[in-house]
Coordinates of C-alpha atoms in Angstrom, one line a residue:
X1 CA 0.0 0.0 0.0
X2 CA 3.0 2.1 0.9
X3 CA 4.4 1.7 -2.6
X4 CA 1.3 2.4 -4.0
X5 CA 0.7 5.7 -2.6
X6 CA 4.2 6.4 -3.1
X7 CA 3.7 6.0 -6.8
X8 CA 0.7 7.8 -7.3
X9 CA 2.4 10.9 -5.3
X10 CA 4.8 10.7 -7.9
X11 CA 2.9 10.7 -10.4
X12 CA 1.0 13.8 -9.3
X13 CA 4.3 15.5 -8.7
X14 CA 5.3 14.9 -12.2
X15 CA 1.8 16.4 -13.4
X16 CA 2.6 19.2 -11.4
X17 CA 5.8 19.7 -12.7
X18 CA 5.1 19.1 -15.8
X19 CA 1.6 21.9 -15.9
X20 CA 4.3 24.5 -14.3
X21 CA 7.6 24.0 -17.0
X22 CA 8.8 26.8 -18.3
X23 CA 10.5 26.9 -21.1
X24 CA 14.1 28.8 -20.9
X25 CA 17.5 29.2 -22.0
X26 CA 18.5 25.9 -23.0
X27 CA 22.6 24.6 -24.2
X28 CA 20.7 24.6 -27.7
X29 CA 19.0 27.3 -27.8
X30 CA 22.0 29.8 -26.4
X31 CA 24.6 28.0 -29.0
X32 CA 22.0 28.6 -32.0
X33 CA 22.0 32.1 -31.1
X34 CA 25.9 32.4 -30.9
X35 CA 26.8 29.9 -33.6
X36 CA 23.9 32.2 -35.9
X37 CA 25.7 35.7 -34.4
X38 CA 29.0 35.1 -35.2
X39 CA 29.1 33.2 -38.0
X40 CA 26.3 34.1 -40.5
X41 CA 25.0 37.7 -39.4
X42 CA 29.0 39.2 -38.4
X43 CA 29.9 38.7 -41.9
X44 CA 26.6 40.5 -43.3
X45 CA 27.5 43.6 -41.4
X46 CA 31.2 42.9 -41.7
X47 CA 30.8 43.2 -45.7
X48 CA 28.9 46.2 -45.3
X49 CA 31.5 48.5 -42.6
X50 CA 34.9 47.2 -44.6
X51 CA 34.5 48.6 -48.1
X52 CA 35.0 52.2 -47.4
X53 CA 38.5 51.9 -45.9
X54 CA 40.2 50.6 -48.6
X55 CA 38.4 52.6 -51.7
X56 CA 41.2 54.3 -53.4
X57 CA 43.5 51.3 -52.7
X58 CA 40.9 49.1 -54.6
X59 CA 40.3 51.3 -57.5
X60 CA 43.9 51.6 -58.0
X61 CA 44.2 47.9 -58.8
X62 CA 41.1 48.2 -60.9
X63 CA 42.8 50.7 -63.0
X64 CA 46.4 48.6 -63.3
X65 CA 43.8 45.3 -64.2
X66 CA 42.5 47.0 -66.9
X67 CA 45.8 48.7 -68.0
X68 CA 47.4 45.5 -68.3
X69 CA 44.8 42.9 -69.7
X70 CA 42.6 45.6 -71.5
X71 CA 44.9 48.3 -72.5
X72 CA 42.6 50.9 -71.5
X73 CA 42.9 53.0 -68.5
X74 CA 40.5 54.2 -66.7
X75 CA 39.7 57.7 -66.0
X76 CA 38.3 59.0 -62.9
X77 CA 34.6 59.2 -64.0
X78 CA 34.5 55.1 -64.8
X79 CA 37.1 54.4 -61.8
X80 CA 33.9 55.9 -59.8
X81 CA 31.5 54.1 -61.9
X82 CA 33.3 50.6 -61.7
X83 CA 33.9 51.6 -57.9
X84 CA 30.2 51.9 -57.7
X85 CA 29.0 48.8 -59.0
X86 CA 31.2 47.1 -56.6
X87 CA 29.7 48.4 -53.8
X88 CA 26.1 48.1 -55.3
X89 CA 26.4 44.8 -56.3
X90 CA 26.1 43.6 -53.2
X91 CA 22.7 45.2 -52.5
X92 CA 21.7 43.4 -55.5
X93 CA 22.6 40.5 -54.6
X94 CA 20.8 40.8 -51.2
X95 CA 17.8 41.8 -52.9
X96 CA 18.0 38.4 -54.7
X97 CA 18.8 36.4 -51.7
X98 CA 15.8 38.0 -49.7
X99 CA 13.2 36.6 -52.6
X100 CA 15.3 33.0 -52.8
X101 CA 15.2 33.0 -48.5
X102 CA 11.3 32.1 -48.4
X103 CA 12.2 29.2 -51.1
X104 CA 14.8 27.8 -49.6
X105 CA 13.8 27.9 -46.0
X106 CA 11.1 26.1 -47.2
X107 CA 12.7 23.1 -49.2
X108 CA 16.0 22.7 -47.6
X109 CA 14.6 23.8 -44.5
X110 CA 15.7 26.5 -41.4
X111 CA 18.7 25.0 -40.9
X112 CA 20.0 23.5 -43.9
X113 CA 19.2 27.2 -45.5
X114 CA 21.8 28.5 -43.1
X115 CA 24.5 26.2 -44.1
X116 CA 24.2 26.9 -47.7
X117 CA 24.3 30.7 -47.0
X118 CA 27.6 29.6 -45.1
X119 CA 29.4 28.0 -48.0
X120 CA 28.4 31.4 -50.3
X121 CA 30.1 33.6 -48.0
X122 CA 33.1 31.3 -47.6
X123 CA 33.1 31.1 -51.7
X124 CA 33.1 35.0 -51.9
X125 CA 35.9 35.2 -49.0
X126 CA 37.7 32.9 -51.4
X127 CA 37.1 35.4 -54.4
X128 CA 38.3 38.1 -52.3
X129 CA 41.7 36.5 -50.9
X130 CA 42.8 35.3 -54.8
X131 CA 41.3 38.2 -56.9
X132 CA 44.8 39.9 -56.8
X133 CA 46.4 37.2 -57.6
X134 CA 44.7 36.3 -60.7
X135 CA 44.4 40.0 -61.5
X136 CA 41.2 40.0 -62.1
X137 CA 38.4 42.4 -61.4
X138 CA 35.7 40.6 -61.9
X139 CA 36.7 38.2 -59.5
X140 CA 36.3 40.8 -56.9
X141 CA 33.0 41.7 -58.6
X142 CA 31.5 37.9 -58.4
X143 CA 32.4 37.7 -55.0
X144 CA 31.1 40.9 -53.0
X145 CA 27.7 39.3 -55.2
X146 CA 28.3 36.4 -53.6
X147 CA 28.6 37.9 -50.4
X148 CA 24.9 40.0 -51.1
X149 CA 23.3 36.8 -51.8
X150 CA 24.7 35.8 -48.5
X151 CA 23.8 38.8 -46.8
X152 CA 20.1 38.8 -48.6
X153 CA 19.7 35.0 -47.6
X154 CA 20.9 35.6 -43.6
X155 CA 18.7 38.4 -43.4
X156 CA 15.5 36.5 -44.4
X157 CA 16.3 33.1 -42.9
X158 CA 18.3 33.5 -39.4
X159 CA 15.8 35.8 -37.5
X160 CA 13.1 33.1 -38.7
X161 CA 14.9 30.5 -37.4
X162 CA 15.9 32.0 -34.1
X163 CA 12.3 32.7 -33.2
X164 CA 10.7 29.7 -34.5
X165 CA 13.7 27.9 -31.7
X166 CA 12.5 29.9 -29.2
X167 CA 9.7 29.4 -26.3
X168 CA 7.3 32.6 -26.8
X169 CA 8.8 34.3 -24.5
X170 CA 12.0 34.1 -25.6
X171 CA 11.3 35.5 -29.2
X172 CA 12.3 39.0 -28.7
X173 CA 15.2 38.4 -26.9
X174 CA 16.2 35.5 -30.1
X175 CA 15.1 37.9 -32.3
X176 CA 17.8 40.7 -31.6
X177 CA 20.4 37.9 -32.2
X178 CA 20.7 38.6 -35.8
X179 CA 20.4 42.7 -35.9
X180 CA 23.4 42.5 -33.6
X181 CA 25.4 40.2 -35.4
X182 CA 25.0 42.7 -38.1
X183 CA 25.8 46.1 -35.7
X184 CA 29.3 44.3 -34.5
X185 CA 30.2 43.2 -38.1
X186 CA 30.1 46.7 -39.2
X187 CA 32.2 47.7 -36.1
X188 CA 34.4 44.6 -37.0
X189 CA 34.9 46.0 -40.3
X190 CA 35.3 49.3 -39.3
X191 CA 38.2 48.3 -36.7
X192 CA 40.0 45.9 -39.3
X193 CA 40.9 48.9 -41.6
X194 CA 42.5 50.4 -39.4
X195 CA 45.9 50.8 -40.6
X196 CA 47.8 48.9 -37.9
X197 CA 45.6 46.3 -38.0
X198 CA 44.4 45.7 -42.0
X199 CA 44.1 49.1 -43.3
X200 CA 47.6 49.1 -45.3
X201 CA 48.2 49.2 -48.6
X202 CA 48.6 45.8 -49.7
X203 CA 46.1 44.1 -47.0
X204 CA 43.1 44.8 -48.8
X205 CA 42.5 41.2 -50.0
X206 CA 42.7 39.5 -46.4
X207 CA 40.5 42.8 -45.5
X208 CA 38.1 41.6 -47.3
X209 CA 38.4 38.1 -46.6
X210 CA 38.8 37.4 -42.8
X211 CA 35.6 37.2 -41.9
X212 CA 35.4 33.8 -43.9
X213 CA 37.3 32.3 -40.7
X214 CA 34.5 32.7 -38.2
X215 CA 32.3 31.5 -41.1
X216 CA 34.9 28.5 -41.1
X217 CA 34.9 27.6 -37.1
X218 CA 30.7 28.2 -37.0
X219 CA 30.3 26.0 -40.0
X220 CA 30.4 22.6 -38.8
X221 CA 28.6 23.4 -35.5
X222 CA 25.6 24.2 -37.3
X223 CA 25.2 20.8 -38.6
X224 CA 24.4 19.7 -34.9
X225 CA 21.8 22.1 -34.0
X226 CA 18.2 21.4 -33.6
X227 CA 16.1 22.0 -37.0
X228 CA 13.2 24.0 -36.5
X229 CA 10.5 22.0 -34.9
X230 CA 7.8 24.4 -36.3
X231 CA 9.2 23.6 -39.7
X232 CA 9.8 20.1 -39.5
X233 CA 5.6 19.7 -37.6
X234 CA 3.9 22.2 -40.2
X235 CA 5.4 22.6 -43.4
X236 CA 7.3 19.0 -43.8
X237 CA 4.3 17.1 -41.3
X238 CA 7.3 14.7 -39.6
X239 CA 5.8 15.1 -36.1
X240 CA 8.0 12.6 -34.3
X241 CA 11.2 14.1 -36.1
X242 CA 9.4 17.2 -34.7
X243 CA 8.9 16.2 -31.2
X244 CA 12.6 14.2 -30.8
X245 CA 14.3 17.7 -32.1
X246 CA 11.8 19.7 -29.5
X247 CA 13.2 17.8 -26.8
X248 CA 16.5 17.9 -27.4
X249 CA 16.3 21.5 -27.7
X250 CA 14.3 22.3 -24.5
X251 CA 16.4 20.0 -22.7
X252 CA 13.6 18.3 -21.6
X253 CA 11.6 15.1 -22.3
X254 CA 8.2 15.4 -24.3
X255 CA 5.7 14.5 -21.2
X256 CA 6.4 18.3 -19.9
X257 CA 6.4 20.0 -22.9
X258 CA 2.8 19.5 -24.1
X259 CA 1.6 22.9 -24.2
X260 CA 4.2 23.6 -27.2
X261 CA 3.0 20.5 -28.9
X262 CA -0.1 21.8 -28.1
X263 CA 0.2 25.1 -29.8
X264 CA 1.7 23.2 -32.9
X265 CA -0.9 21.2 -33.4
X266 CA -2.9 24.4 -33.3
X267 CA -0.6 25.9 -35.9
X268 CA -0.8 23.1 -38.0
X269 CA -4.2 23.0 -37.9
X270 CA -4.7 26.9 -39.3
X271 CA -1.7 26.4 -41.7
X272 CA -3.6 23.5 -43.5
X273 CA -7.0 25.2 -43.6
X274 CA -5.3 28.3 -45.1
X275 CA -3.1 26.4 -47.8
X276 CA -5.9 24.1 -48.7
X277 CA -7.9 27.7 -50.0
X278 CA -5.5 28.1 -52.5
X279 CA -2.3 26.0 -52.6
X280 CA 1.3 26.7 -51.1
X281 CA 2.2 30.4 -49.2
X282 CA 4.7 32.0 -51.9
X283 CA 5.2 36.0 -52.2
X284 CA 2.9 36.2 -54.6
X285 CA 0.1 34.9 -52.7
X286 CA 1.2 36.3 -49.4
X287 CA 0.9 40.0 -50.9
X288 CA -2.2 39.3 -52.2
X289 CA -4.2 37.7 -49.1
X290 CA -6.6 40.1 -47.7
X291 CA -5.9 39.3 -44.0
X292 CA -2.2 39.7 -44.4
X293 CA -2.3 43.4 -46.1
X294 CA -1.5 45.3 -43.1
X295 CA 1.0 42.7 -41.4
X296 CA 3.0 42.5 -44.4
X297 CA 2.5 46.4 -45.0
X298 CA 4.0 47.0 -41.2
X299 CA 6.7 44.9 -41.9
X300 CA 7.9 46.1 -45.2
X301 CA 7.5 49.8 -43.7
X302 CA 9.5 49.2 -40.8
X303 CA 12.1 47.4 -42.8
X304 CA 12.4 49.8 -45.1
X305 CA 12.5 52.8 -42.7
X306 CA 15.4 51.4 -40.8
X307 CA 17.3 52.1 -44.2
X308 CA 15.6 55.3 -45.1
X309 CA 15.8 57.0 -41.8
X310 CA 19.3 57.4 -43.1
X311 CA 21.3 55.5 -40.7
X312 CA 24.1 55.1 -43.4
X313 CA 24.3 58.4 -44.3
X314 CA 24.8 59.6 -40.9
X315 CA 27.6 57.4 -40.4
X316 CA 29.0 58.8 -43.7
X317 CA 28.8 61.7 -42.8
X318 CA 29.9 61.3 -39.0
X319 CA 33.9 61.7 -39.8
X320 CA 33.2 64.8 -41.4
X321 CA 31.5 66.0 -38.4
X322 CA 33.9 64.8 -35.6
X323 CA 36.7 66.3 -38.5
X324 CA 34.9 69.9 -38.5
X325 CA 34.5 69.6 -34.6
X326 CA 38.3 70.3 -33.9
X327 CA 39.2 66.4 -34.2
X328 CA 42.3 64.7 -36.1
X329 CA 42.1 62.4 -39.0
X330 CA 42.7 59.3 -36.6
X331 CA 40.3 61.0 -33.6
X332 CA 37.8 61.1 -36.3
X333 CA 38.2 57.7 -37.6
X334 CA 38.1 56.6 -33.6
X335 CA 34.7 58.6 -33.0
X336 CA 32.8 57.0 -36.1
X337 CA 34.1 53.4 -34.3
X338 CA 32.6 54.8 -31.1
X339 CA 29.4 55.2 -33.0
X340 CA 29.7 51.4 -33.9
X341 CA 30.3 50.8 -30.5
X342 CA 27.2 52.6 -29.2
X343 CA 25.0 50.5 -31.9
X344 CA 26.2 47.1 -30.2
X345 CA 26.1 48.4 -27.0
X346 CA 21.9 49.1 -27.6
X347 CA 21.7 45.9 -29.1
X348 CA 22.6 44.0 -26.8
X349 CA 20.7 46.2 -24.0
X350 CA 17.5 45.2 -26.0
X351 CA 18.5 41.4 -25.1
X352 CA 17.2 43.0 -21.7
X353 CA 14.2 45.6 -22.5
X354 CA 12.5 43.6 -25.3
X355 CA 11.2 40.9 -22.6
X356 CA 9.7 43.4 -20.3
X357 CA 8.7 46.6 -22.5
X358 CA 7.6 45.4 -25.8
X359 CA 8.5 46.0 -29.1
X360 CA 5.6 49.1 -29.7
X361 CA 6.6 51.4 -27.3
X362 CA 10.5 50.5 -28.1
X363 CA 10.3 51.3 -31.7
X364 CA 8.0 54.4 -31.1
X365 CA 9.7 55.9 -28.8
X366 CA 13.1 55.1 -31.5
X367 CA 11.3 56.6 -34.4
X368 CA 10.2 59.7 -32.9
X369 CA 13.9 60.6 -31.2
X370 CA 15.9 59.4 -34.3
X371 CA 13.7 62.0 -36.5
X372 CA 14.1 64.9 -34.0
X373 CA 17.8 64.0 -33.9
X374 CA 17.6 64.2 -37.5
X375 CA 16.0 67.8 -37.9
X376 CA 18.4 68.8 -35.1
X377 CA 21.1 67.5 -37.4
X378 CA 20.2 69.3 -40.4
X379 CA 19.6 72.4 -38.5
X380 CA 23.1 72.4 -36.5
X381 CA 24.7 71.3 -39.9
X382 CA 23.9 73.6 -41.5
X383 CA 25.1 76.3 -39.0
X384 CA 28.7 74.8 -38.9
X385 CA 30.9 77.2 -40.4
X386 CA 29.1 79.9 -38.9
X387 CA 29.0 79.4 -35.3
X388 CA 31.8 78.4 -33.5
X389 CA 29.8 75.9 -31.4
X390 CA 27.8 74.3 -33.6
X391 CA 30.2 71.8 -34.5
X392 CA 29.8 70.1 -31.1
X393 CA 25.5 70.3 -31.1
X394 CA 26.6 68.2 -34.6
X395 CA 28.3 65.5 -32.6
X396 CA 26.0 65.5 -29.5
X397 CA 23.1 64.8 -32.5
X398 CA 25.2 62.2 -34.3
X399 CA 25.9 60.3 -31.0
X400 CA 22.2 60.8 -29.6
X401 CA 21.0 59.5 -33.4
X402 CA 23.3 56.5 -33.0
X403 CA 21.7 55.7 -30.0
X404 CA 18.1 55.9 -30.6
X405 CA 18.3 54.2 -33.8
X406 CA 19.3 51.3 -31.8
X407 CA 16.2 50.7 -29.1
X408 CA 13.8 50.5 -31.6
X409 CA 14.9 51.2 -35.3
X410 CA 18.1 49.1 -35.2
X411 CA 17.1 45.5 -34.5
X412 CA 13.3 45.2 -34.2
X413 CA 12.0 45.5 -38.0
X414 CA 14.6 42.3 -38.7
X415 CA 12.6 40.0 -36.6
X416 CA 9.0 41.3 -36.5
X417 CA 7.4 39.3 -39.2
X418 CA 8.1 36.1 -37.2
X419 CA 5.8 37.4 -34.4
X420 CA 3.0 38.4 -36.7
X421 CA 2.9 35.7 -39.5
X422 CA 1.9 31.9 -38.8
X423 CA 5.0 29.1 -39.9
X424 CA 2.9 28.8 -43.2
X425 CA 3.1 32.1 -44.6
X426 CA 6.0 33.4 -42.3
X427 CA 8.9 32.7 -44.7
X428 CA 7.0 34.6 -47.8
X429 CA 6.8 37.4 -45.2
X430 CA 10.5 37.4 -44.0
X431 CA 11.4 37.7 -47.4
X432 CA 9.2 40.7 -48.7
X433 CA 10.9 42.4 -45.2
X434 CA 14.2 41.3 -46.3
X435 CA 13.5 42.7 -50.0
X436 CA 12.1 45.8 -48.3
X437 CA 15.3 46.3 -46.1
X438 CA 17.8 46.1 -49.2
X439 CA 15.7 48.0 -51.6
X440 CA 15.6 50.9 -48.8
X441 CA 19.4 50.2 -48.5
X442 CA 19.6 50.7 -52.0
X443 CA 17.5 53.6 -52.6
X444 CA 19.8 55.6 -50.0
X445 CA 22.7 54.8 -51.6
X446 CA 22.1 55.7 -55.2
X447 CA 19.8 59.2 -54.0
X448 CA 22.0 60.0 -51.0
X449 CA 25.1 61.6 -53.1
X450 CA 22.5 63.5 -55.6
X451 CA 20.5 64.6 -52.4
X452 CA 23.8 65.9 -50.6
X453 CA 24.7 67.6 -53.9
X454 CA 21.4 69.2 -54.2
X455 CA 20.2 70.4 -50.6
X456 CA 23.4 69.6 -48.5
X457 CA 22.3 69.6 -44.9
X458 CA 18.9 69.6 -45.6
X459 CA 18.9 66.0 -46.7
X460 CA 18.3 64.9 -43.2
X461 CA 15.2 66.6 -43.3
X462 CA 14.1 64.0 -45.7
X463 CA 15.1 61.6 -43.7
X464 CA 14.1 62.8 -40.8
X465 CA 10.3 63.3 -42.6
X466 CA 9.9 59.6 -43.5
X467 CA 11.0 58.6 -40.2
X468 CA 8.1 60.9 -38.8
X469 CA 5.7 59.7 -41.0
X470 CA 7.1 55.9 -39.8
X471 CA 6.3 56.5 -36.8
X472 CA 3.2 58.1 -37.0
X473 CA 2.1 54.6 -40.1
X474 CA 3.2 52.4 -36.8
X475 CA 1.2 54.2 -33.7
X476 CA -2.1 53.9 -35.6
X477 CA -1.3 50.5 -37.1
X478 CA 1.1 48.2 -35.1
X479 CA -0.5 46.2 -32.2
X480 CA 1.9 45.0 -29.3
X481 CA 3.1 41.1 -30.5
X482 CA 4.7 40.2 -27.3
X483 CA 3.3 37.8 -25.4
X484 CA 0.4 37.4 -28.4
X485 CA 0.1 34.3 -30.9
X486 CA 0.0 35.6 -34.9
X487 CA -3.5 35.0 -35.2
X488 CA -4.7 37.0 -32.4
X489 CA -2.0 39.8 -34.4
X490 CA -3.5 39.5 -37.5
X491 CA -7.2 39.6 -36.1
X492 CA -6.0 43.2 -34.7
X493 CA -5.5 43.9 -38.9
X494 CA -8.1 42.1 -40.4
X495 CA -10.0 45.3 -41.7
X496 CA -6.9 46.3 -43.2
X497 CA -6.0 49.9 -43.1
X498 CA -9.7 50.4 -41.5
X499 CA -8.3 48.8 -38.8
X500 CA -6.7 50.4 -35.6
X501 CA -4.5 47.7 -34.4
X502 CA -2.2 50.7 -32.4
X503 CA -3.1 48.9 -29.2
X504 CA -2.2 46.1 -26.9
X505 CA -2.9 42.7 -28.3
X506 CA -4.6 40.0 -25.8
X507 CA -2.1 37.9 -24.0
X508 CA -1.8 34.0 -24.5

């Protein structure tokens, strides 16, 4: 009888236990993130920060390629052109990896998507490293596309992997993983070209090409983490594969973990009553769903504005400032790291505010500082060589800009979608943000020069206009998606733009 009673206690226990599990940080889950960081979104940003340091080096060796294989030198109007299809190249190619992301997160899967974005950025590293060699521009051309398609692919795929890893609570927290990544790769980049580090004359081809090593040491690790359960239970229907890779990722067995098989069942359930309407979830069909209108049209806004509130341009522009303020070449070069090192800094404080204040408030409160910061900018800029002071207010506004961006601007548009679109449709999503980011990247950088030609100073007006209008587009329309499921988010926008989602979404 003693047994007996001892048996059943237990087994109550273990109901107990199992009604109050929480799911947490996990050995899985926290070498995901890292493994993810460091080698697939570093190198994203990386590509982005290391271009500008060695520019004239570069186009010299464009000039002598063409010299001696062509005969024809080049002048400085198509040195600048051929400089500028380098550079642009690889926002086309992320603009091509952002529409091939929802494809091949879907048939290779989460994972397996990943690794193959790996082995492009370790083929463009190997472009970059033997392009001297084999004197040969286009070699260097191939590759920094290479590198976009990368970039493009990481961008669409990581943040959607991250999340769909994570308990719910743990989504925001994932979620920044991959912006940050991207904010220390730039800093990486910035800090190799310096010139007792990378930045001399004849380094440019490791410059380019060292990131490829963390690629190298994160590659093989990623073959042992978990695929995404929510891919492997929804889109591929292997529920025991499903449940065996759940478990080993919670670090826990499947008796306590039935409210997440719970809510994939549920999942499942609304994915296969919404694909059997009309077929498969591509971009096509994603745009064109009335329900998802307003989802998709947050997303792609927010994306967008995170280029085209001009973040680029400021740090362009930021040398010139700290120059003008009194400070040397080299103090100047330091103070646009700093700025880096203020964007990773905010990152990685979001690890800690997006858990406990939400993502509307964050990226309100981001959007309306980063556009006054951008009119106080434009105004103090364009007082510079007037007032002796003014110089300084131009710092204090660069620094204050740099910070902002990054509660709010920086990092949450790169993993929204996850939050507000279901498994099925969620990779068609990711990728029209993706697209969005890059084309707003791209937009910058072609009107940017013309803009500062034209109106000088005043250009961060513009910006500063569209990131006002952002945030006014997101305080009517963006509901609150932590702690909510993406069907009680996309019930907030079912009406579309007759909705007014701007308010706290029920909690699951």
């Amino acid at each position: 009888m003693d047994t007996k009673e001892k048996q059943i206690a237990n087994e109550q226990q273990h109901l107990t236990q199992a009604h109050e599990y929480r799911a947490g940080w996990s050995f899985y889950l926290v070498l995901a993130g890292v493994v993810t960081t460091v080698g697939s979104s570093l190198p994203v940003g990386y590509n982005i920060g290391v271009v500008n340091t060695p520019a004239e080096v570069i186009k010299t060796f464009c000039n002598e390629s063409f010299v001696s294989r062509y005969n024809l030198p080049l002048n400085d109007t198509w040195l600048n052109v051929l400089w500028s299809s380098i550079v642009s190249i690889f926002i086309v190619g992320g603009c091509t990896g952002s529409i091939l992301g929802s494809v091949l997160a879907d048939r290779l899967g989460r994972k397996m998507a990943t690794i193959a974005t790996s082995a492009l950025s370790i083929a463009g590293a190997a472009l970059f490293l033997t392009c001297r060699a084999a004197n040969s521009v286009e070699m260097l051309i191939l590759g920094r596309l290479l590198v976009g398609l990368a970039g493009g692919l990481t961008t669409s795929i990581v943040p959607m992997y991250l999340t769909e890893l994570s308990p719910p609570r743990l989504t925001g927290a994932m979620g920044v993983a991959c912006p940050m990544g991207v904010n220390v790769g730039v800093l990486v980049g910035q800090l190799m070209g310096l010139n007792f580090l990378l930045g001399g004359v004849d380094d440019w081809p490791y410059l380019l090409s060292i990131y490829a090593l963390l690629v190298i040491i994160c590659l093989p690790i990623l073959f042992i983490l978990p695929e995404s359960p929510k891919y492997l239970f929804i889109i591929k229907s292997n529920e025991s594969t499903s449940i065996k890779e759940l478990s080993r990722l919670r670090g826990a067995s499947c008796s306590v973990l039935s409210e997440e098989l719970e809510m994939l069942h549920e999942e499942r359930r609304a994915a296969q009553t919404a694909a059997s309407a009309d077929g498969g979830w591509g971009m096509a069909r994603v745009a064109a769903e009335p329900r998802l209108r307003l989802p998709l049209l947050l997303v792609c806004s927010m994306q967008a504005g995170q280029q085209t509130s001009g973040i680029n341009a400021v740090f362009y522009y930021s040398q010139t400032i700290f120059k003008q303020a009194g400070l040397s070449e080299s103090s100047a070069q330091y103070a646009t790291i700093g700025c880096g090192f203020i964007n990773v800094c905010t990152a990685a404080l979001m690890l800690y505010l997006l858990p406990r204040k939400g993502r509307r408030p964050l990226l309100l409160g981001s959007a309306l500082s980063a556009a006054v910061c951008l009119a106080a900018l434009a105004g103090a800029m364009t007082c510079i060589e007037t007032v002796s002071w003014m110089p300084y207010m131009c710092m204090i506004a660069v620094l204050l800009y740099v910070l902002v961006y990054g509660f709010g601007l920086g990092p949450i548009p790169y993993f929204i979608a996850s939050e507000m679109f279901e498994v099925g449709p969620r990779p068609a999503a990711m990728a029209w943000g993706s697209l969005a980011n890059w084309g707003g990247n791209f937009l910058v950088g072609m009107c940017f020069p013309t803009m500062r030609r034209l109106i000088g100073p005043y250009s961060f007006l513009v910006f500063s206009a569209i990131t006002g209008a952002l945030f006014l587009f997101v305080r009517s329309y963006l509901p609150e998606t932590r702690g909510s499921s993406p069907s009680q988010v996309w019930q907030q926008c079912a009406r579309g733009l007759r909705s007014r989602a701007g308010r706290a979404a029920p909690r699951v």
